[in-house]
């Protein structure tokens, strides 16, 4: 194989697709039997990769497998396994360690090994390198080792693996050159970082920047409501400045694998130095409390209409973490639903990308017909701004609407009394 990708999820599978398109012979290693069986059958479990594209990958020689021998003779191995948070809030590197151990058992001289899994600065050299060197080969001398942060944006129709600049940081200059040469075969622009730590830090910096700025506007949303200020309008006005400002918008919380998780890796590393990373910890606190605030606002809206939350019919629109994808990881919809259910609300949900949804093991009924569900609900809460939820449809059919995503911020005056923005 020219390339074997370990972990065929939302990062690994798009990488496989681009490598196959570039004419590389690609293998994939994943422990999930359903994932491997599905891929072999031409099915996709990832939003950004279609079944037709999987068929094209298979036709190009892609070999998905659960068996280690797929690594034998691989010129390049890229590790794209999950790095969730552990119980103590630090990174759980179990999957990374197991992947490195697997690679070590099949490592050959001259192989390039790249870690793409997001983690704290130092992981590549302090954790992965020693495991790989159990093969008897020395990193930077007998095999190449690098870190390259994934920059996948699920559902983004413009930027993908090929046209998003690719950062690579090598353990040595030779490692960096090898990694840059590999990615240069199918990525338009490769950026070489000074080393692995700088590449690891770049990923955390990107998502910490977003995390902190989202927390800023979320906190503004709370006090702007009290002050009678339309924050959405204020953001729109500020965004007309052609320099020095980037618009971020409030919402019911943050979701996905990156923003709620990645900054904690950096905070974990900083805490190891003996002091807190206060910006990240404050941002986490603000964003974590947004689901509670959303429920409080929802309750206040019902009270205004003379209704209690108990037994009220509440329709949640969108349960994925971002628009127009099926990914539910860390979605704020779940803690919102949990609180509403505890208050006695009669919950239903609608999401064009999700058929079945449960909270704490209990299924939430799915509304099949959007227009009917809007009209029947005592309160509709927009949690994800799917394209299907156009403002006209929502405001024409909903009796009472709480919009946490700004879909209806240009609402007609005739519907203003029935619509409230976060």
CSV table of C-alpha atoms in Angstrom, one decimal:
chain,number,residue,atom,x,y,z
A,1,UNK,CA,0.0,0.0,0.0
A,2,UNK,CA,1.1,3.6,-0.6
A,3,UNK,CA,-1.1,4.6,2.3
A,4,UNK,CA,-2.9,3.0,5.2
A,5,UNK,CA,-5.3,5.1,7.2
A,6,UNK,CA,-6.1,4.0,10.8
A,7,UNK,CA,-9.6,5.1,11.8
A,8,UNK,CA,-12.1,5.5,9.0
A,9,UNK,CA,-14.3,8.1,10.5
A,10,UNK,CA,-15.1,11.7,9.6
A,11,UNK,CA,-11.4,12.5,9.3
A,12,UNK,CA,-9.9,9.3,7.9
A,13,UNK,CA,-12.5,8.6,5.2
A,14,UNK,CA,-12.2,11.9,3.3
A,15,UNK,CA,-8.5,11.5,3.5
A,16,UNK,CA,-8.8,8.1,1.8
A,17,UNK,CA,-11.0,9.6,-0.9
A,18,UNK,CA,-8.5,12.3,-1.9
A,19,UNK,CA,-5.6,9.8,-1.8
A,20,UNK,CA,-7.5,7.4,-4.1
A,21,UNK,CA,-8.4,10.2,-6.5
A,22,UNK,CA,-4.6,11.0,-6.7
A,23,UNK,CA,-3.9,7.5,-7.8
A,24,UNK,CA,-2.5,6.1,-4.5
A,25,UNK,CA,-3.2,2.6,-3.5
A,26,UNK,CA,-4.9,2.9,-0.1
A,27,UNK,CA,-5.8,0.6,2.7
A,28,UNK,CA,-7.9,1.4,5.8
A,29,UNK,CA,-7.8,-0.2,9.2
A,30,UNK,CA,-10.8,0.2,11.6
A,31,UNK,CA,-11.9,-1.9,14.5
A,32,UNK,CA,-15.6,-1.3,14.0
A,33,UNK,CA,-17.0,-4.3,12.1
A,34,UNK,CA,-20.0,-2.4,10.9
A,35,UNK,CA,-17.9,0.4,9.4
A,36,UNK,CA,-15.7,-2.0,7.5
A,37,UNK,CA,-18.6,-4.1,6.3
A,38,UNK,CA,-20.5,-1.1,5.2
A,39,UNK,CA,-17.5,0.3,3.3
A,40,UNK,CA,-16.9,-3.0,1.6
A,41,UNK,CA,-20.5,-2.9,0.5
A,42,UNK,CA,-20.2,0.6,-0.9
A,43,UNK,CA,-22.0,2.4,1.9
A,44,UNK,CA,-20.9,5.5,3.8
A,45,UNK,CA,-21.3,6.4,7.4
A,46,UNK,CA,-19.8,9.9,7.0
A,47,UNK,CA,-21.8,13.0,5.9
A,48,UNK,CA,-19.1,14.3,3.6
A,49,UNK,CA,-18.5,11.1,1.7
A,50,UNK,CA,-21.3,9.7,-0.5
A,51,UNK,CA,-21.9,6.0,-1.3
A,52,UNK,CA,-21.0,6.8,-5.0
A,53,UNK,CA,-17.6,8.1,-3.8
A,54,UNK,CA,-17.1,5.0,-1.7
A,55,UNK,CA,-17.8,2.9,-4.8
A,56,UNK,CA,-15.2,5.0,-6.7
A,57,UNK,CA,-12.7,4.4,-3.9
A,58,UNK,CA,-13.2,0.7,-4.0
A,59,UNK,CA,-12.8,0.7,-7.8
A,60,UNK,CA,-9.5,2.5,-7.3
A,61,UNK,CA,-8.3,-0.3,-5.1
A,62,UNK,CA,-9.3,0.9,-1.6
A,63,UNK,CA,-9.1,-2.0,0.9
A,64,UNK,CA,-10.9,-1.4,4.2
A,65,UNK,CA,-10.0,-4.0,6.8
A,66,UNK,CA,-10.2,-4.9,10.5
A,67,UNK,CA,-7.0,-7.0,10.2
A,68,UNK,CA,-3.4,-5.7,11.0
A,69,UNK,CA,-1.7,-7.2,8.0
A,70,UNK,CA,-3.2,-4.5,5.8
A,71,UNK,CA,-0.3,-2.4,7.3
A,72,UNK,CA,2.4,-4.7,5.9
A,73,UNK,CA,4.7,-2.9,3.5
A,74,UNK,CA,2.7,0.4,3.8
A,75,UNK,CA,4.9,3.4,2.7
A,76,UNK,CA,2.8,5.8,4.8
A,77,UNK,CA,0.5,5.3,7.8
A,78,UNK,CA,-1.8,8.1,9.0
A,79,UNK,CA,-3.5,7.7,12.4
A,80,UNK,CA,-6.9,9.3,12.6
A,81,UNK,CA,-8.4,7.8,15.7
A,82,UNK,CA,-10.7,9.6,18.3
A,83,UNK,CA,-9.2,11.5,21.2
A,84,UNK,CA,-12.1,12.1,23.6
A,85,UNK,CA,-11.9,13.6,27.0
A,86,UNK,CA,-11.1,11.4,30.0
A,87,UNK,CA,-13.1,11.4,33.2
A,88,UNK,CA,-10.7,14.0,34.7
A,89,UNK,CA,-11.1,16.4,31.7
A,90,UNK,CA,-7.8,15.5,30.1
A,91,UNK,CA,-7.3,13.8,26.7
A,92,UNK,CA,-7.9,10.1,26.5
A,93,UNK,CA,-5.1,8.8,24.3
A,94,UNK,CA,-6.1,5.1,24.6
A,95,UNK,CA,-7.0,4.9,20.9
A,96,UNK,CA,-3.8,6.7,19.9
A,97,UNK,CA,-1.6,4.4,22.0
A,98,UNK,CA,-3.3,1.3,20.6
A,99,UNK,CA,-2.9,2.6,17.0
A,100,UNK,CA,0.8,3.3,17.6
A,101,UNK,CA,1.3,-0.1,19.1
A,102,UNK,CA,-0.4,-1.7,16.1
A,103,UNK,CA,1.9,0.3,13.7
A,104,UNK,CA,5.0,-0.6,15.7
A,105,UNK,CA,4.3,-4.3,15.1
A,106,UNK,CA,4.4,-3.7,11.3
A,107,UNK,CA,6.8,-0.8,11.0
A,108,UNK,CA,9.6,-1.0,8.4
A,109,UNK,CA,12.6,1.3,7.7
A,110,UNK,CA,11.7,4.4,5.7
A,111,UNK,CA,8.0,4.4,6.6
A,112,UNK,CA,6.3,7.7,7.2
A,113,UNK,CA,3.9,7.8,10.2
A,114,UNK,CA,1.7,10.8,10.7
A,115,UNK,CA,-0.6,11.5,13.6
A,116,UNK,CA,-3.7,13.5,12.7
A,117,UNK,CA,-5.7,12.9,15.9
A,118,UNK,CA,-6.1,16.2,17.8
A,119,UNK,CA,-4.2,16.2,21.1
A,120,UNK,CA,-2.0,18.3,23.4
A,121,UNK,CA,1.4,19.7,22.3
A,122,UNK,CA,4.1,17.1,22.9
A,123,UNK,CA,2.0,14.0,22.2
A,124,UNK,CA,3.7,13.0,19.0
A,125,UNK,CA,7.2,13.0,20.4
A,126,UNK,CA,6.4,12.1,24.0
A,127,UNK,CA,3.8,9.4,23.5
A,128,UNK,CA,3.7,8.1,19.9
A,129,UNK,CA,7.5,8.1,19.2
A,130,UNK,CA,8.5,5.9,22.1
A,131,UNK,CA,5.8,3.4,21.3
A,132,UNK,CA,6.8,3.2,17.6
A,133,UNK,CA,10.4,2.8,18.6
A,134,UNK,CA,9.5,-0.4,20.4
A,135,UNK,CA,9.8,-1.8,16.9
A,136,UNK,CA,13.6,-1.4,17.2
A,137,UNK,CA,13.6,1.5,14.7
A,138,UNK,CA,14.5,5.1,15.6
A,139,UNK,CA,12.2,7.9,14.9
A,140,UNK,CA,13.7,10.6,12.6
A,141,UNK,CA,16.6,8.3,11.6
A,142,UNK,CA,15.1,5.0,10.4
A,143,UNK,CA,11.5,6.1,9.9
A,144,UNK,CA,9.7,9.4,9.5
A,145,UNK,CA,7.3,10.8,12.1
A,146,UNK,CA,5.1,13.8,11.8
A,147,UNK,CA,2.0,15.5,13.1
A,148,UNK,CA,-0.6,17.0,10.8
A,149,UNK,CA,-3.8,18.5,12.3
A,150,UNK,CA,-7.0,17.5,10.6
A,151,UNK,CA,-9.0,20.5,9.4
A,152,UNK,CA,-12.2,18.7,8.4
A,153,UNK,CA,-15.3,20.9,8.5
A,154,UNK,CA,-18.3,18.5,8.2
A,155,UNK,CA,-20.9,19.8,5.8
A,156,UNK,CA,-18.7,22.5,4.3
A,157,UNK,CA,-19.5,22.5,0.5
A,158,UNK,CA,-16.5,24.7,-0.3
A,159,UNK,CA,-13.5,23.5,1.6
A,160,UNK,CA,-12.3,19.9,1.9
A,161,UNK,CA,-9.1,18.0,2.2
A,162,UNK,CA,-7.8,19.0,-1.2
A,163,UNK,CA,-8.2,22.8,-1.0
A,164,UNK,CA,-7.7,23.4,2.7
A,165,UNK,CA,-4.0,24.2,3.5
A,166,UNK,CA,-2.4,21.3,5.2
A,167,UNK,CA,-0.1,21.9,8.2
A,168,UNK,CA,2.7,19.4,8.8
A,169,UNK,CA,5.3,19.3,11.6
A,170,UNK,CA,8.0,16.8,11.5
A,171,UNK,CA,10.2,15.4,14.3
A,172,UNK,CA,13.1,16.3,12.2
A,173,UNK,CA,13.5,18.5,9.0
A,174,UNK,CA,13.7,15.2,7.0
A,175,UNK,CA,10.4,14.0,8.6
A,176,UNK,CA,8.7,17.3,7.7
A,177,UNK,CA,9.9,17.1,4.1
A,178,UNK,CA,8.6,13.5,3.8
A,179,UNK,CA,5.2,14.5,5.2
A,180,UNK,CA,5.0,17.5,3.0
A,181,UNK,CA,5.9,15.4,-0.1
A,182,UNK,CA,3.2,12.9,0.8
A,183,UNK,CA,0.4,15.4,1.4
A,184,UNK,CA,1.5,17.4,-1.6
A,185,UNK,CA,0.3,14.6,-3.9
A,186,UNK,CA,-3.3,15.5,-3.2
A,187,UNK,CA,-3.5,18.7,-1.2
A,188,UNK,CA,-3.0,22.0,-3.0
A,189,UNK,CA,-1.0,23.8,-0.4
A,190,UNK,CA,1.2,22.4,2.4
A,191,UNK,CA,2.5,24.5,5.2
A,192,UNK,CA,5.5,23.3,7.2
A,193,UNK,CA,5.5,24.1,10.9
A,194,UNK,CA,8.7,24.4,12.9
A,195,UNK,CA,8.1,21.1,14.6
A,196,UNK,CA,5.5,18.6,15.8
A,197,UNK,CA,4.6,20.8,18.9
A,198,UNK,CA,3.9,23.8,16.8
A,199,UNK,CA,1.7,21.8,14.5
A,200,UNK,CA,-0.2,20.4,17.5
A,201,UNK,CA,-0.5,23.8,18.9
A,202,UNK,CA,-1.9,25.3,15.7
A,203,UNK,CA,-4.9,23.0,15.8
A,204,UNK,CA,-5.7,23.9,19.4
A,205,UNK,CA,-5.2,27.6,18.7
A,206,UNK,CA,-7.7,27.5,15.9
A,207,UNK,CA,-10.4,25.9,18.0
A,208,UNK,CA,-9.6,27.8,21.2
A,209,UNK,CA,-10.0,31.0,19.2
A,210,UNK,CA,-13.5,30.0,18.1
A,211,UNK,CA,-14.4,28.6,21.5
A,212,UNK,CA,-13.6,31.9,23.3
A,213,UNK,CA,-15.3,34.1,20.8
A,214,UNK,CA,-18.5,32.0,20.8
A,215,UNK,CA,-18.4,32.3,24.6
A,216,UNK,CA,-18.1,36.0,24.3
A,217,UNK,CA,-21.2,36.4,22.2
A,218,UNK,CA,-23.1,33.9,24.3
A,219,UNK,CA,-22.5,35.9,27.4
A,220,UNK,CA,-23.5,39.1,25.4
A,221,UNK,CA,-26.7,37.4,24.4
A,222,UNK,CA,-27.6,37.0,28.1
A,223,UNK,CA,-27.2,40.6,29.1
A,224,UNK,CA,-28.3,42.1,25.8
A,225,UNK,CA,-31.7,40.4,26.4
A,226,UNK,CA,-31.9,42.0,29.8
A,227,UNK,CA,-30.9,45.4,28.3
A,228,UNK,CA,-33.4,45.1,25.4
A,229,UNK,CA,-30.6,45.1,22.8
A,230,UNK,CA,-31.0,43.2,19.6
A,231,UNK,CA,-27.5,41.5,19.6
A,232,UNK,CA,-28.1,39.9,16.1
A,233,UNK,CA,-28.6,43.4,14.7
A,234,UNK,CA,-25.5,44.7,16.5
A,235,UNK,CA,-23.4,41.8,15.2
A,236,UNK,CA,-24.7,42.5,11.6
A,237,UNK,CA,-23.7,46.1,12.0
A,238,UNK,CA,-20.2,45.3,13.4
A,239,UNK,CA,-19.7,42.8,10.5
A,240,UNK,CA,-19.8,45.6,8.0
A,241,UNK,CA,-16.4,46.7,9.1
A,242,UNK,CA,-14.0,45.5,6.4
A,243,UNK,CA,-11.1,44.9,8.9
A,244,UNK,CA,-10.4,44.0,12.5
A,245,UNK,CA,-13.7,42.1,13.1
A,246,UNK,CA,-15.0,38.6,12.5
A,247,UNK,CA,-18.6,37.8,13.2
A,248,UNK,CA,-19.5,35.1,15.7
A,249,UNK,CA,-23.0,34.3,16.7
A,250,UNK,CA,-24.7,33.1,19.9
A,251,UNK,CA,-26.4,29.8,20.2
A,252,UNK,CA,-27.7,27.1,22.6
A,253,UNK,CA,-24.2,25.9,23.3
A,254,UNK,CA,-21.3,24.4,21.3
A,255,UNK,CA,-21.1,20.9,19.8
A,256,UNK,CA,-19.0,18.6,17.6
A,257,UNK,CA,-15.7,17.0,18.4
A,258,UNK,CA,-13.6,20.1,18.1
A,259,UNK,CA,-14.8,23.2,19.9
A,260,UNK,CA,-16.2,21.6,23.1
A,261,UNK,CA,-13.2,19.2,23.4
A,262,UNK,CA,-10.0,20.5,21.8
A,263,UNK,CA,-9.4,23.6,24.1
A,264,UNK,CA,-9.5,21.3,27.1
A,265,UNK,CA,-6.4,19.5,25.7
A,266,UNK,CA,-4.6,22.8,25.9
A,267,UNK,CA,-6.0,23.6,29.3
A,268,UNK,CA,-4.8,20.2,30.5
A,269,UNK,CA,-1.3,20.9,29.2
A,270,UNK,CA,-1.2,24.3,30.8
A,271,UNK,CA,-2.4,22.9,34.2
A,272,UNK,CA,0.5,20.5,34.1
A,273,UNK,CA,2.7,23.7,34.4
A,274,UNK,CA,1.0,24.6,37.7
A,275,UNK,CA,-1.5,27.3,36.7
A,276,UNK,CA,-4.9,27.4,35.0
A,277,UNK,CA,-5.7,28.5,31.5
A,278,UNK,CA,-8.4,30.9,32.6
A,279,UNK,CA,-9.7,32.0,29.2
A,280,UNK,CA,-10.5,28.4,28.2
A,281,UNK,CA,-12.0,27.5,31.5
A,282,UNK,CA,-14.2,30.6,31.5
A,283,UNK,CA,-15.3,30.0,28.0
A,284,UNK,CA,-16.1,26.4,28.8
A,285,UNK,CA,-18.2,27.6,31.8
A,286,UNK,CA,-20.1,30.1,29.7
A,287,UNK,CA,-20.8,27.7,26.8
A,288,UNK,CA,-21.8,24.8,29.1
A,289,UNK,CA,-24.4,26.9,30.9
A,290,UNK,CA,-26.2,28.0,27.6
A,291,UNK,CA,-28.5,25.0,27.5
A,292,UNK,CA,-29.8,25.9,31.0
A,293,UNK,CA,-30.3,29.5,29.8
A,294,UNK,CA,-32.2,28.4,26.7
A,295,UNK,CA,-34.6,26.4,28.9
A,296,UNK,CA,-35.0,29.3,31.3
A,297,UNK,CA,-35.9,31.6,28.3
A,298,UNK,CA,-38.3,28.9,27.0
A,299,UNK,CA,-40.0,28.7,30.3
A,300,UNK,CA,-40.4,32.5,30.5
A,301,UNK,CA,-41.9,32.6,27.0
A,302,UNK,CA,-44.6,30.0,28.0
A,303,UNK,CA,-45.2,31.9,31.2
A,304,UNK,CA,-45.8,35.0,29.2
A,305,UNK,CA,-48.5,33.2,27.3
A,306,UNK,CA,-50.1,31.8,30.5
A,307,UNK,CA,-48.8,28.3,30.1
A,308,UNK,CA,-46.7,26.1,32.4
A,309,UNK,CA,-43.8,24.1,31.1
A,310,UNK,CA,-45.4,20.9,32.6
A,311,UNK,CA,-47.3,19.1,29.9
A,312,UNK,CA,-46.6,21.8,27.4
A,313,UNK,CA,-46.0,20.5,23.8
A,314,UNK,CA,-42.5,21.6,23.0
A,315,UNK,CA,-41.0,20.9,19.5
A,316,UNK,CA,-37.2,20.9,19.1
A,317,UNK,CA,-36.0,21.8,15.6
A,318,UNK,CA,-32.6,20.3,14.8
A,319,UNK,CA,-30.7,17.9,17.1
A,320,UNK,CA,-27.4,17.8,15.3
A,321,UNK,CA,-24.5,20.0,16.4
A,322,UNK,CA,-24.4,22.0,13.2
A,323,UNK,CA,-26.5,22.7,10.2
A,324,UNK,CA,-27.2,20.3,7.3
A,325,UNK,CA,-25.3,17.3,8.6
A,326,UNK,CA,-26.3,14.2,10.7
A,327,UNK,CA,-23.5,14.4,13.2
A,328,UNK,CA,-24.9,14.6,16.8
A,329,UNK,CA,-21.6,14.6,18.7
A,330,UNK,CA,-21.7,16.9,21.8
A,331,UNK,CA,-24.9,18.5,20.4
A,332,UNK,CA,-26.4,21.1,22.9
A,333,UNK,CA,-29.8,19.7,21.9
A,334,UNK,CA,-29.4,16.8,24.3
A,335,UNK,CA,-28.8,18.8,27.5
A,336,UNK,CA,-31.7,21.2,26.4
A,337,UNK,CA,-34.0,18.2,26.0
A,338,UNK,CA,-32.9,16.7,29.3
A,339,UNK,CA,-33.8,19.9,31.2
A,340,UNK,CA,-37.1,20.3,29.4
A,341,UNK,CA,-38.1,16.7,30.1
A,342,UNK,CA,-37.3,17.1,33.8
A,343,UNK,CA,-39.6,20.1,33.9
A,344,UNK,CA,-42.4,17.9,32.5
A,345,UNK,CA,-42.5,19.1,28.9
A,346,UNK,CA,-44.1,16.9,26.3
A,347,UNK,CA,-41.2,16.7,23.9
A,348,UNK,CA,-41.0,16.0,20.2
A,349,UNK,CA,-38.2,16.7,17.7
A,350,UNK,CA,-37.8,17.3,14.0
A,351,UNK,CA,-34.6,17.0,12.1
A,352,UNK,CA,-34.3,16.3,8.4
A,353,UNK,CA,-31.0,14.4,8.9
A,354,UNK,CA,-32.0,12.3,12.0
A,355,UNK,CA,-34.6,9.5,12.0
A,356,UNK,CA,-34.3,8.4,15.6
A,357,UNK,CA,-33.1,10.3,18.7
A,358,UNK,CA,-32.9,9.5,22.4
A,359,UNK,CA,-31.9,11.3,25.5
A,360,UNK,CA,-30.5,9.3,28.4
A,361,UNK,CA,-31.7,6.1,26.8
A,362,UNK,CA,-35.3,7.3,26.4
A,363,UNK,CA,-36.6,7.9,22.8
A,364,UNK,CA,-37.9,11.3,21.9
A,365,UNK,CA,-40.8,11.1,19.4
A,366,UNK,CA,-40.0,12.4,15.9
A,367,UNK,CA,-42.4,14.7,14.2
A,368,UNK,CA,-42.9,13.5,10.6
A,369,UNK,CA,-44.7,16.5,9.0
A,370,UNK,CA,-43.0,19.8,9.9
A,371,UNK,CA,-45.9,22.1,9.1
A,372,UNK,CA,-48.3,20.0,11.3
A,373,UNK,CA,-45.8,19.8,14.1
A,374,UNK,CA,-45.2,23.5,14.1
A,375,UNK,CA,-48.9,24.3,14.3
A,376,UNK,CA,-49.6,21.7,17.1
A,377,UNK,CA,-46.7,22.7,19.4
A,378,UNK,CA,-47.2,25.2,22.3
A,379,UNK,CA,-43.6,26.2,21.8
A,380,UNK,CA,-41.1,25.6,19.0
A,381,UNK,CA,-37.4,25.9,19.8
A,382,UNK,CA,-34.9,26.2,16.9
A,383,UNK,CA,-31.7,24.5,18.0
A,384,UNK,CA,-30.0,23.9,14.7
A,385,UNK,CA,-30.2,26.2,11.6
A,386,UNK,CA,-30.8,23.6,9.0
A,387,UNK,CA,-31.5,25.0,5.5
A,388,UNK,CA,-35.0,23.4,5.6
A,389,UNK,CA,-36.0,25.7,8.4
A,390,UNK,CA,-36.7,28.8,6.4
A,391,UNK,CA,-38.0,31.8,8.3
A,392,UNK,CA,-41.2,32.1,6.4
A,393,UNK,CA,-42.2,28.5,7.1
A,394,UNK,CA,-41.4,28.8,10.8
A,395,UNK,CA,-43.1,32.1,11.4
A,396,UNK,CA,-46.2,31.2,9.3
A,397,UNK,CA,-47.0,28.0,11.1
A,398,UNK,CA,-45.6,28.2,14.7
A,399,UNK,CA,-47.8,29.6,17.4
A,400,UNK,CA,-44.8,30.5,19.6
A,401,UNK,CA,-41.2,30.3,18.5
A,402,UNK,CA,-37.9,30.6,20.4
A,403,UNK,CA,-35.1,30.9,17.8
A,404,UNK,CA,-31.6,30.3,19.2
A,405,UNK,CA,-29.9,30.4,15.8
A,406,UNK,CA,-31.2,33.6,14.3
A,407,UNK,CA,-33.1,32.0,11.4
A,408,UNK,CA,-35.9,34.4,11.9
A,409,UNK,CA,-34.0,37.6,12.7
A,410,UNK,CA,-35.5,39.4,9.7
A,411,UNK,CA,-39.0,38.4,10.7
A,412,UNK,CA,-42.0,40.4,9.5
A,413,UNK,CA,-43.5,42.7,12.1
A,414,UNK,CA,-46.8,40.9,11.9
A,415,UNK,CA,-45.1,37.8,13.4
A,416,UNK,CA,-42.8,39.6,15.9
A,417,UNK,CA,-45.0,39.0,18.9
A,418,UNK,CA,-44.9,35.2,18.4
A,419,UNK,CA,-41.1,35.0,17.8
A,420,UNK,CA,-38.2,35.6,20.2
A,421,UNK,CA,-34.5,35.4,19.4
A,422,UNK,CA,-31.8,34.2,21.8
